[in-house]
Short mmCIF file of C-alpha atoms and ligand atoms in Angstrom, two decimals:
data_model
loop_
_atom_site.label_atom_id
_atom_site.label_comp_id
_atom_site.label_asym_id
_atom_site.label_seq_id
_atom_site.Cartn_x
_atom_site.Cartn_y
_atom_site.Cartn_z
CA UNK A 30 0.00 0.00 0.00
CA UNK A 31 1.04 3.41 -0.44
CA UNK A 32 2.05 5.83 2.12
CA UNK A 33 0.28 8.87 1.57
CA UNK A 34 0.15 12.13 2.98
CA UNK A 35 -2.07 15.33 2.95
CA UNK A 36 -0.43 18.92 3.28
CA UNK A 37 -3.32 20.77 3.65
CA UNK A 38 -3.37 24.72 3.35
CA UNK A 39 -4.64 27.75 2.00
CA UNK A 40 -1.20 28.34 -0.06
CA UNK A 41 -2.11 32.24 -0.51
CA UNK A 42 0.50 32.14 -2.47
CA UNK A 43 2.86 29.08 -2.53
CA UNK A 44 5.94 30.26 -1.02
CA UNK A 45 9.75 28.27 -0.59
CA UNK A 46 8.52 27.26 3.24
CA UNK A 47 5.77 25.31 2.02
CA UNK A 48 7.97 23.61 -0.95
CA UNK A 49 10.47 22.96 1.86
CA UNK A 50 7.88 21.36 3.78
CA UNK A 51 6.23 19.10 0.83
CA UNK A 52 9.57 18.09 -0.66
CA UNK A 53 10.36 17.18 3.12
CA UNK A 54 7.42 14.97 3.56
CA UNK A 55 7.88 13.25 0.40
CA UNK A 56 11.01 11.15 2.05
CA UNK A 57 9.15 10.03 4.18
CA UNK A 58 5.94 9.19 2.01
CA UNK A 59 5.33 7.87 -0.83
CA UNK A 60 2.83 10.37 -2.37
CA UNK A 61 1.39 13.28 -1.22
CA UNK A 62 -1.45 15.54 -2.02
CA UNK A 63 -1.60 19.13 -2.02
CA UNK A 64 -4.92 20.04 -0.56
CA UNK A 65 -5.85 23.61 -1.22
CA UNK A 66 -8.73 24.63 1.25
CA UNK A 67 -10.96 27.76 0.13
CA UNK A 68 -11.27 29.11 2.73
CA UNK A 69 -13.56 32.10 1.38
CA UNK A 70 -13.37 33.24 5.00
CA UNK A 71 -9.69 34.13 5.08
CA UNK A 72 -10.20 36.46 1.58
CA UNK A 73 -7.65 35.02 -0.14
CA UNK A 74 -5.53 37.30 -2.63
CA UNK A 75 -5.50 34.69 -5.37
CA UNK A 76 -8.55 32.99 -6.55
CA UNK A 77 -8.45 28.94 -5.76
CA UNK A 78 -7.91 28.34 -9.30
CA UNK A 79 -5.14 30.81 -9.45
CA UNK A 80 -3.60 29.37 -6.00
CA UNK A 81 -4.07 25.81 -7.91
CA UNK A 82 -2.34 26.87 -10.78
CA UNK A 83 0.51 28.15 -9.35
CA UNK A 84 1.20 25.56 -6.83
CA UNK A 85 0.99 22.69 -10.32
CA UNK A 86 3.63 25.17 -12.26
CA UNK A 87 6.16 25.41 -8.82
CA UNK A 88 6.25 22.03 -8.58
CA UNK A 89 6.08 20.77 -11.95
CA UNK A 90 9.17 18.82 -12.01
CA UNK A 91 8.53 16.89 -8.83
CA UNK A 92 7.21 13.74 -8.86
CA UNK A 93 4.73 11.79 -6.79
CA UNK A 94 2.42 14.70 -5.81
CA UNK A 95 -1.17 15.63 -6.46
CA UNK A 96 -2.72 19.25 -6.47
CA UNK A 97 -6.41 19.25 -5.62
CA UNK A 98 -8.99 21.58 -4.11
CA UNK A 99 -10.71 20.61 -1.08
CA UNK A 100 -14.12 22.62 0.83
CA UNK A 101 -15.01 19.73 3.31
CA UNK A 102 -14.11 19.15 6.97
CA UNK A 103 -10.29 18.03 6.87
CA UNK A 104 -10.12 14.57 8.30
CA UNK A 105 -13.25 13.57 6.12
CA UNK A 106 -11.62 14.78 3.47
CA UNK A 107 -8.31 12.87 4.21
CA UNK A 108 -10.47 9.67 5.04
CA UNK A 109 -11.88 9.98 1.10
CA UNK A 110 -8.39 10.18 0.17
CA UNK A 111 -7.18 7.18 2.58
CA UNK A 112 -4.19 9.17 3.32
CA UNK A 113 -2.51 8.10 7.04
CA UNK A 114 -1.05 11.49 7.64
CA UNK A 115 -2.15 15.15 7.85
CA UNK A 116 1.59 17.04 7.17
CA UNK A 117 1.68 20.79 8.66
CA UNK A 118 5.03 22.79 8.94
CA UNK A 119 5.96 23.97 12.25
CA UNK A 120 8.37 27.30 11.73
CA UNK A 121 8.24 29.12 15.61
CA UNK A 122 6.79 28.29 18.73
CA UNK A 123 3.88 30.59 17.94
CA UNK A 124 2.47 27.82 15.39
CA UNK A 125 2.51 25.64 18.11
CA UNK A 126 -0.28 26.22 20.61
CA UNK A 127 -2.96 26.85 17.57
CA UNK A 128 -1.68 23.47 15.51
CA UNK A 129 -1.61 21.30 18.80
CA UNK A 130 -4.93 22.14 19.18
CA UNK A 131 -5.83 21.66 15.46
CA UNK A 132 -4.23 18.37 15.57
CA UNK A 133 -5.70 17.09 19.02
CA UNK A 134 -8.85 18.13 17.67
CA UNK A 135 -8.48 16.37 14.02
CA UNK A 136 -7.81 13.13 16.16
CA UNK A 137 -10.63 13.67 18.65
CA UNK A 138 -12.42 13.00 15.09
CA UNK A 139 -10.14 10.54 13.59
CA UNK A 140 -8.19 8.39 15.53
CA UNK A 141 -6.99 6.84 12.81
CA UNK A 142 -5.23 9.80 11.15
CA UNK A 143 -2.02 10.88 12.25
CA UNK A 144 -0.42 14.37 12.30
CA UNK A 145 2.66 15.03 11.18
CA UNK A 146 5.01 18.76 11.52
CA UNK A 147 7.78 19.15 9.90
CA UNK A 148 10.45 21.61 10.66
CA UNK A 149 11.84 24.18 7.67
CA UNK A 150 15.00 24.97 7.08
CA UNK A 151 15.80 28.16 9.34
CA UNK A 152 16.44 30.27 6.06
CA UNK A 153 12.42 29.76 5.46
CA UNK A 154 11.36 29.54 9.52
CA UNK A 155 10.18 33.57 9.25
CA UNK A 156 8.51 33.19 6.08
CA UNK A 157 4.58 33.54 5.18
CA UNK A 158 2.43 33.86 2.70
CA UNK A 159 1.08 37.09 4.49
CA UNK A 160 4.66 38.46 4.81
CA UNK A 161 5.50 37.97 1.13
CA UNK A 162 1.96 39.31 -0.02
CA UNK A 163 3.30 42.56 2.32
CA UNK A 164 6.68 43.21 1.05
CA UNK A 165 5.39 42.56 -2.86
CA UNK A 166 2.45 44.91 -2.21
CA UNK A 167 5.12 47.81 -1.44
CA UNK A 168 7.62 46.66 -4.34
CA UNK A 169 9.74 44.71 -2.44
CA UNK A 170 11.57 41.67 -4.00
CA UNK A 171 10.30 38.15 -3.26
CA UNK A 172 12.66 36.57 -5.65
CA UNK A 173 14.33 34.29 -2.86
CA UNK A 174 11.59 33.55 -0.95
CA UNK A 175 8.79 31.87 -3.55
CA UNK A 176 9.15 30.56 -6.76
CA UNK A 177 8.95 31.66 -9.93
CA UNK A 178 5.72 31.61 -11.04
CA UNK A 179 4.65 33.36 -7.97
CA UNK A 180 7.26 35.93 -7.95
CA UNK A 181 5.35 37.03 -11.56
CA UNK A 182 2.40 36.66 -10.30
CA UNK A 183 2.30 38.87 -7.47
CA UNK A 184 3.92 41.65 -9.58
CA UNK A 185 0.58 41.10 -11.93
CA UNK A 186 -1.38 42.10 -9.07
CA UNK A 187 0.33 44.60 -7.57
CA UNK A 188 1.34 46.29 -10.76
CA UNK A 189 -2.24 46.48 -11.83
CA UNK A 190 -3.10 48.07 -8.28
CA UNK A 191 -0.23 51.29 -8.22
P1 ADP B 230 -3.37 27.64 6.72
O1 ADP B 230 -4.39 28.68 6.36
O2 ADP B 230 -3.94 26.26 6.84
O3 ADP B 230 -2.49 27.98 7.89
P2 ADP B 230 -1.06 28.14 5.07
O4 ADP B 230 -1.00 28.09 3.59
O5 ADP B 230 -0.80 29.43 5.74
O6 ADP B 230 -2.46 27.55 5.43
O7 ADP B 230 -0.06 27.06 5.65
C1 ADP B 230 -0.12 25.71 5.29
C2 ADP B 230 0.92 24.93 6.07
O8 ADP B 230 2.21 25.33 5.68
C3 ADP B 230 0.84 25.14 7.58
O9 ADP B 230 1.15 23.92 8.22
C4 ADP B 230 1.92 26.15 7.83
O10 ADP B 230 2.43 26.03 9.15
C5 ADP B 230 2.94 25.72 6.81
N1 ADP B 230 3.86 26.80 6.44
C6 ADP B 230 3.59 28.01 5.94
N2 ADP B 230 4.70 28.73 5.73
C7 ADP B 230 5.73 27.95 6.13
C8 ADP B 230 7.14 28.11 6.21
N3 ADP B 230 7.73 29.23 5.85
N4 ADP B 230 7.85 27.10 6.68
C9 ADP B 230 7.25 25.96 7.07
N5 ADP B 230 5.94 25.73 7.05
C10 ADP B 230 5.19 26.71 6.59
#
């Protein structure tokens, strides 16, 4: 059987701390999906198509991974999937108290599902997809910290906005 895992977020963009984290999990799985919630409530910046797209073009060389949208509670949604493992990346202590209780939670209703965090590299422990929306939104450059893709992307909208 395969091992698979579920890295579930809302990827507002895709930034190099989540590729960290999936490339990560895939040595320890054998597949994993990329589940991008829509999460209408957090207003995203990108639509979830857009957020889809640009997660399939950043990782477009990698193998083993699926991109997919999901709108359902998580561990149902991981129980469809029959993945074992829900993956989330731990970067400071402040992600700790809110995805301890996320995960204590998930296996109040799931027993069978396991969490996983991973740890970044330091280089990518500060990082966010609300920092790099910030420092593009003012010109900044966000060449180092997500790929491509989104790098061109967030100039589109932020261009179009000055
Ligand atoms: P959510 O809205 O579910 O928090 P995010 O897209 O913000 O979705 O994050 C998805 C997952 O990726 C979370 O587990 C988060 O901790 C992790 N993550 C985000 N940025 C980084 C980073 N720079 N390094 C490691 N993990 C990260």
């Amino acid at each position: 059987m395969k091992r698979l895992a579920i890295c579930p977020g809302t990827f507002d963009p895709i930034t190099n701390g989540h590729i960290d984290i999936v490339l990560r999990s895939l040595r320890i799985f054998d597949e994993i999906i990329v589940a991008v919630a829509k999460n209408p409530r957090k207003r995203p910046l990108f639509s979830l198509e857009k957020r889809i797209e640009l997660i399939k073009e950043s990782l477009k060389d990698t193998d083993n991974i699926i991109i997919e949208p999901f709108d359902s509670l998580l561990v149902d949604y991981v129980s469809s999937r029959k993945g074992i493992a829900i993956v989330r990346g731990l970067r400071a202590v402040s992600d700790f108290e809110y995805e301890l209780q996320m995960a204590l939670l998930n296996r109040k209703l799931a027993p069978h599902i396991e969490t996983v965090f991973m740890m970044p590299s330091e280089e990518y422990s500060f990082l966010s997809s609300t920092m790099v929306k910030e420092i593009a939104a003012y010109g900044g450059s966000v060449q180092e910290l997500v790929p491509p893709p989104v790098e061109k992307a967030l100039k589109e909208v932020f261009q179009k906005e000055s």
